[in-house]
Amino acid sequence: AQSVTQPDIHITVSEGASLELRCNYSYGATPYLFWYVQSPGQGLQLLLKYFSGDTLVQGIKGFEAEFKRSQSSFNLRKPSVHWSDAAEYFCAVGARGNEKLTFGTGTRLTIIP
Amino acid sequence: NAGVTQTPKFRILKIGQSMTLQCTQDMNHNYMYWYRQDPGMGLKLIYYSVGAGITDKGEVPNGYNVSRSTTEDFPLRLELAAPSQTSVYFCASSSPTGQGYGYTFGSGTRLTVV
């Protein structure tokens, strides 16, 4: 069975600082990987996704993520965070032919001035 | 383009009552899903559907039922509501292509059972 671990429940960073959110997955075959963002009281919005090819993927809002098969990781990064990036971030794993996504427990991001 | 629309946004139920959470999408997506979100638990799949007339259980189906009579609609039925069903419910849809897929989520229904 597929699973996702987000080891950081809550992260606080200063505005303008760099950000890395960790995601580790468990899946027997080549996974499809996703990052979603959820603002308070809102639904989830897709930031980026990896299916195949280049292991560094670019997403919306200046985010990027790198798929590292050897480490079973798909960490999300942003060079310089903005106050509007404060939200909860979810990593998810799926697969070809199995479109049921499994989500991690989320990382809440707080931005301080 | 409305995307995925969920109603109601908020609801308070008494123990033992029943209700239906509505979900409609206008993107002609074949796949639809219901998830529940509890604090610190992420999202758990309740039911999903790969097309009209086809539904299947997810990870946490007990206490819920679904139907899919049209491509657009995927209502979630709660029978005999229990406090354990207090949660935020999200409906999502997707349409797999050769380039993969991605979910479009509704804005959620916050349900409290008292």
PDB file of N, CA, C and O in Angstrom, chain A residues 56-90:
ATOM      1  N   LEU A  56      13.192  17.566 -11.438  1.00  0.00           N
ATOM      2  CA  LEU A  56      12.952  18.876 -10.827  1.00  0.00           C
ATOM      3  C   LEU A  56      11.751  19.482 -11.541  1.00  0.00           C
ATOM      4  O   LEU A  56      11.811  19.765 -12.733  1.00  0.00           O
ATOM      5  N   VAL A  57      10.684  19.681 -10.793  1.00  0.00           N
ATOM      6  CA  VAL A  57       9.469  20.199 -11.399  1.00  0.00           C
ATOM      7  C   VAL A  57       9.150  21.582 -10.843  1.00  0.00           C
ATOM      8  O   VAL A  57       9.365  21.850  -9.657  1.00  0.00           O
ATOM      9  N   GLN A  58       8.660  22.412 -11.726  1.00  0.00           N
ATOM     10  CA  GLN A  58       8.284  23.764 -11.346  1.00  0.00           C
ATOM     11  C   GLN A  58       6.779  23.854 -11.191  1.00  0.00           C
ATOM     12  O   GLN A  58       6.030  23.211 -11.921  1.00  0.00           O
ATOM     13  N   GLY A  59       6.355  24.633 -10.225  1.00  0.00           N
ATOM     14  CA  GLY A  59       4.928  24.792 -10.012  1.00  0.00           C
ATOM     15  C   GLY A  59       4.506  26.248 -10.000  1.00  0.00           C
ATOM     16  O   GLY A  59       5.251  27.127 -10.411  1.00  0.00           O
ATOM     17  N   ILE A  60       3.336  26.464  -9.485  1.00  0.00           N
ATOM     18  CA  ILE A  60       2.816  27.823  -9.407  1.00  0.00           C
ATOM     19  C   ILE A  60       3.373  28.526  -8.174  1.00  0.00           C
ATOM     20  O   ILE A  60       3.945  27.877  -7.279  1.00  0.00           O
ATOM     21  N   LYS A  61       3.257  29.847  -8.160  1.00  0.00           N
ATOM     22  CA  LYS A  61       3.637  30.654  -7.001  1.00  0.00           C
ATOM     23  C   LYS A  61       5.124  30.559  -6.683  1.00  0.00           C
ATOM     24  O   LYS A  61       5.534  30.820  -5.541  1.00  0.00           O
ATOM     25  N   GLY A  62       5.960  30.181  -7.641  1.00  0.00           N
ATOM     26  CA  GLY A  62       7.402  30.140  -7.426  1.00  0.00           C
ATOM     27  C   GLY A  62       7.913  28.907  -6.706  1.00  0.00           C
ATOM     28  O   GLY A  62       9.074  28.848  -6.310  1.00  0.00           O
ATOM     29  N   PHE A  63       7.084  27.893  -6.511  1.00  0.00           N
ATOM     30  CA  PHE A  63       7.500  26.665  -5.851  1.00  0.00           C
ATOM     31  C   PHE A  63       8.117  25.683  -6.845  1.00  0.00           C
ATOM     32  O   PHE A  63       7.773  25.676  -8.022  1.00  0.00           O
ATOM     33  N   GLU A  64       9.004  24.839  -6.326  1.00  0.00           N
ATOM     34  CA  GLU A  64       9.567  23.745  -7.087  1.00  0.00           C
ATOM     35  C   GLU A  64       9.721  22.540  -6.163  1.00  0.00           C
ATOM     36  O   GLU A  64       9.713  22.670  -4.937  1.00  0.00           O
ATOM     37  N   ALA A  65       9.835  21.362  -6.766  1.00  0.00           N
ATOM     38  CA  ALA A  65      10.042  20.153  -5.974  1.00  0.00           C
ATOM     39  C   ALA A  65      10.950  19.230  -6.748  1.00  0.00           C
ATOM     40  O   ALA A  65      10.969  19.233  -7.988  1.00  0.00           O
ATOM     41  N   GLU A  66      11.710  18.423  -6.037  1.00  0.00           N
ATOM     42  CA  GLU A  66      12.643  17.504  -6.662  1.00  0.00           C
ATOM     43  C   GLU A  66      12.338  16.080  -6.246  1.00  0.00           C
ATOM     44  O   GLU A  66      12.257  15.773  -5.048  1.00  0.00           O
ATOM     45  N   PHE A  67      12.153  15.217  -7.209  1.00  0.00           N
ATOM     46  CA  PHE A  67      11.921  13.797  -6.988  1.00  0.00           C
ATOM     47  C   PHE A  67      13.270  13.102  -6.872  1.00  0.00           C
ATOM     48  O   PHE A  67      14.095  13.147  -7.794  1.00  0.00           O
ATOM     49  N   LYS A  68      13.497  12.452  -5.737  1.00  0.00           N
ATOM     50  CA  LYS A  68      14.721  11.676  -5.527  1.00  0.00           C
ATOM     51  C   LYS A  68      14.313  10.251  -5.226  1.00  0.00           C
ATOM     52  O   LYS A  68      13.932   9.909  -4.098  1.00  0.00           O
ATOM     53  N   ARG A  69      14.435   9.412  -6.251  1.00  0.00           N
ATOM     54  CA  ARG A  69      14.010   8.018  -6.102  1.00  0.00           C
ATOM     55  C   ARG A  69      14.822   7.302  -5.033  1.00  0.00           C
ATOM     56  O   ARG A  69      14.283   6.537  -4.241  1.00  0.00           O
ATOM     57  N   SER A  70      16.122   7.562  -4.984  1.00  0.00           N
ATOM     58  CA  SER A  70      16.994   6.852  -4.040  1.00  0.00           C
ATOM     59  C   SER A  70      16.633   7.157  -2.587  1.00  0.00           C
ATOM     60  O   SER A  70      16.891   6.355  -1.690  1.00  0.00           O
ATOM     61  N   GLN A  71      16.046   8.324  -2.360  1.00  0.00           N
ATOM     62  CA  GLN A  71      15.667   8.715  -1.010  1.00  0.00           C
ATOM     63  C   GLN A  71      14.167   8.636  -0.785  1.00  0.00           C
ATOM     64  O   GLN A  71      13.689   8.971   0.297  1.00  0.00           O
ATOM     65  N   SER A  72      13.421   8.219  -1.803  1.00  0.00           N
ATOM     66  CA  SER A  72      11.955   8.172  -1.722  1.00  0.00           C
ATOM     67  C   SER A  72      11.409   9.499  -1.209  1.00  0.00           C
ATOM     68  O   SER A  72      10.567   9.544  -0.310  1.00  0.00           O
ATOM     69  N   SER A  73      11.913  10.574  -1.793  1.00  0.00           N
ATOM     70  CA  SER A  73      11.509  11.896  -1.308  1.00  0.00           C
ATOM     71  C   SER A  73      11.027  12.776  -2.446  1.00  0.00           C
ATOM     72  O   SER A  73      11.359  12.564  -3.626  1.00  0.00           O
ATOM     73  N   PHE A  74      10.250  13.760  -2.067  1.00  0.00           N
ATOM     74  CA  PHE A  74       9.717  14.743  -3.023  1.00  0.00           C
ATOM     75  C   PHE A  74       9.543  16.041  -2.256  1.00  0.00           C
ATOM     76  O   PHE A  74       8.448  16.469  -1.947  1.00  0.00           O
ATOM     77  N   ASN A  75      10.655  16.682  -1.928  1.00  0.00           N
ATOM     78  CA  ASN A  75      10.642  17.869  -1.084  1.00  0.00           C
ATOM     79  C   ASN A  75      10.253  19.112  -1.869  1.00  0.00           C
ATOM     80  O   ASN A  75      10.671  19.306  -3.014  1.00  0.00           O
ATOM     81  N   LEU A  76       9.504  19.966  -1.225  1.00  0.00           N
ATOM     82  CA  LEU A  76       9.027  21.207  -1.827  1.00  0.00           C
ATOM     83  C   LEU A  76       9.935  22.346  -1.400  1.00  0.00           C
ATOM     84  O   LEU A  76      10.287  22.451  -0.216  1.00  0.00           O
ATOM     85  N   ARG A  77      10.277  23.232  -2.339  1.00  0.00           N
ATOM     86  CA  ARG A  77      11.188  24.332  -2.026  1.00  0.00           C
ATOM     87  C   ARG A  77      10.687  25.643  -2.615  1.00  0.00           C
ATOM     88  O   ARG A  77       9.955  25.663  -3.603  1.00  0.00           O
ATOM     89  N   LYS A  78      11.109  26.718  -1.949  1.00  0.00           N
ATOM     90  CA  LYS A  78      10.872  28.047  -2.483  1.00  0.00           C
ATOM     91  C   LYS A  78      12.026  28.925  -2.028  1.00  0.00           C
ATOM     92  O   LYS A  78      12.371  28.916  -0.844  1.00  0.00           O
ATOM     93  N   PRO A  79      12.665  29.677  -2.922  1.00  0.00           N
ATOM     94  CA  PRO A  79      13.859  30.439  -2.558  1.00  0.00           C
ATOM     95  C   PRO A  79      13.582  31.581  -1.567  1.00  0.00           C
ATOM     96  O   PRO A  79      14.426  31.890  -0.734  1.00  0.00           O
ATOM     97  N   SER A  80      12.401  32.193  -1.672  1.00  0.00           N
ATOM     98  CA  SER A  80      12.110  33.355  -0.840  1.00  0.00           C
ATOM     99  C   SER A  80      10.605  33.388  -0.574  1.00  0.00           C
ATOM    100  O   SER A  80       9.816  33.604  -1.500  1.00  0.00           O
ATOM    101  N   VAL A  81      10.216  33.169   0.667  1.00  0.00           N
ATOM    102  CA  VAL A  81       8.785  33.083   0.964  1.00  0.00           C
ATOM    103  C   VAL A  81       8.181  34.466   1.172  1.00  0.00           C
ATOM    104  O   VAL A  81       8.854  35.412   1.588  1.00  0.00           O
ATOM    105  N   HIS A  82       6.901  34.534   0.901  1.00  0.00           N
ATOM    106  CA  HIS A  82       6.109  35.750   1.063  1.00  0.00           C
ATOM    107  C   HIS A  82       5.071  35.485   2.132  1.00  0.00           C
ATOM    108  O   HIS A  82       4.675  34.332   2.357  1.00  0.00           O
ATOM    109  N   TRP A  83       4.586  36.547   2.777  1.00  0.00           N
ATOM    110  CA  TRP A  83       3.597  36.357   3.848  1.00  0.00           C
ATOM    111  C   TRP A  83       2.386  35.579   3.349  1.00  0.00           C
ATOM    112  O   TRP A  83       1.756  34.827   4.091  1.00  0.00           O
ATOM    113  N   SER A  84       2.065  35.720   2.050  1.00  0.00           N
ATOM    114  CA  SER A  84       0.883  35.042   1.511  1.00  0.00           C
ATOM    115  C   SER A  84       1.086  33.534   1.359  1.00  0.00           C
ATOM    116  O   SER A  84       0.127  32.815   1.033  1.00  0.00           O
ATOM    117  N   ASP A  85       2.306  33.060   1.589  1.00  0.00           N
ATOM    118  CA  ASP A  85       2.554  31.617   1.502  1.00  0.00           C
ATOM    119  C   ASP A  85       2.128  30.883   2.771  1.00  0.00           C
ATOM    120  O   ASP A  85       2.142  29.647   2.804  1.00  0.00           O
ATOM    121  N   ALA A  86       1.768  31.611   3.811  1.00  0.00           N
ATOM    122  CA  ALA A  86       1.302  30.974   5.037  1.00  0.00           C
ATOM    123  C   ALA A  86       0.055  30.155   4.740  1.00  0.00           C
ATOM    124  O   ALA A  86      -0.950  30.677   4.257  1.00  0.00           O
ATOM    125  N   ALA A  87       0.135  28.845   5.014  1.00  0.00           N
ATOM    126  CA  ALA A  87      -0.944  27.926   4.655  1.00  0.00           C
ATOM    127  C   ALA A  87      -0.551  26.546   5.149  1.00  0.00           C
ATOM    128  O   ALA A  87       0.473  26.367   5.795  1.00  0.00           O
ATOM    129  N   GLU A  88      -1.361  25.563   4.820  1.00  0.00           N
ATOM    130  CA  GLU A  88      -1.010  24.182   5.090  1.00  0.00           C
ATOM    131  C   GLU A  88      -0.689  23.504   3.767  1.00  0.00           C
ATOM    132  O   GLU A  88      -1.380  23.709   2.771  1.00  0.00           O
ATOM    133  N   TYR A  89       0.345  22.690   3.779  1.00  0.00           N
ATOM    134  CA  TYR A  89       0.846  22.055   2.563  1.00  0.00           C
ATOM    135  C   TYR A  89       0.753  20.541   2.702  1.00  0.00           C
ATOM    136  O   TYR A  89       1.169  19.977   3.714  1.00  0.00           O
ATOM    137  N   PHE A  90       0.211  19.930   1.666  1.00  0.00           N
ATOM    138  CA  PHE A  90       0.017  18.479   1.671  1.00  0.00           C
ATOM    139  C   PHE A  90       0.771  17.850   0.502  1.00  0.00           C
ATOM    140  O   PHE A  90       0.648  18.294  -0.643  1.00  0.00           O
TER     141      PHE A  90
END
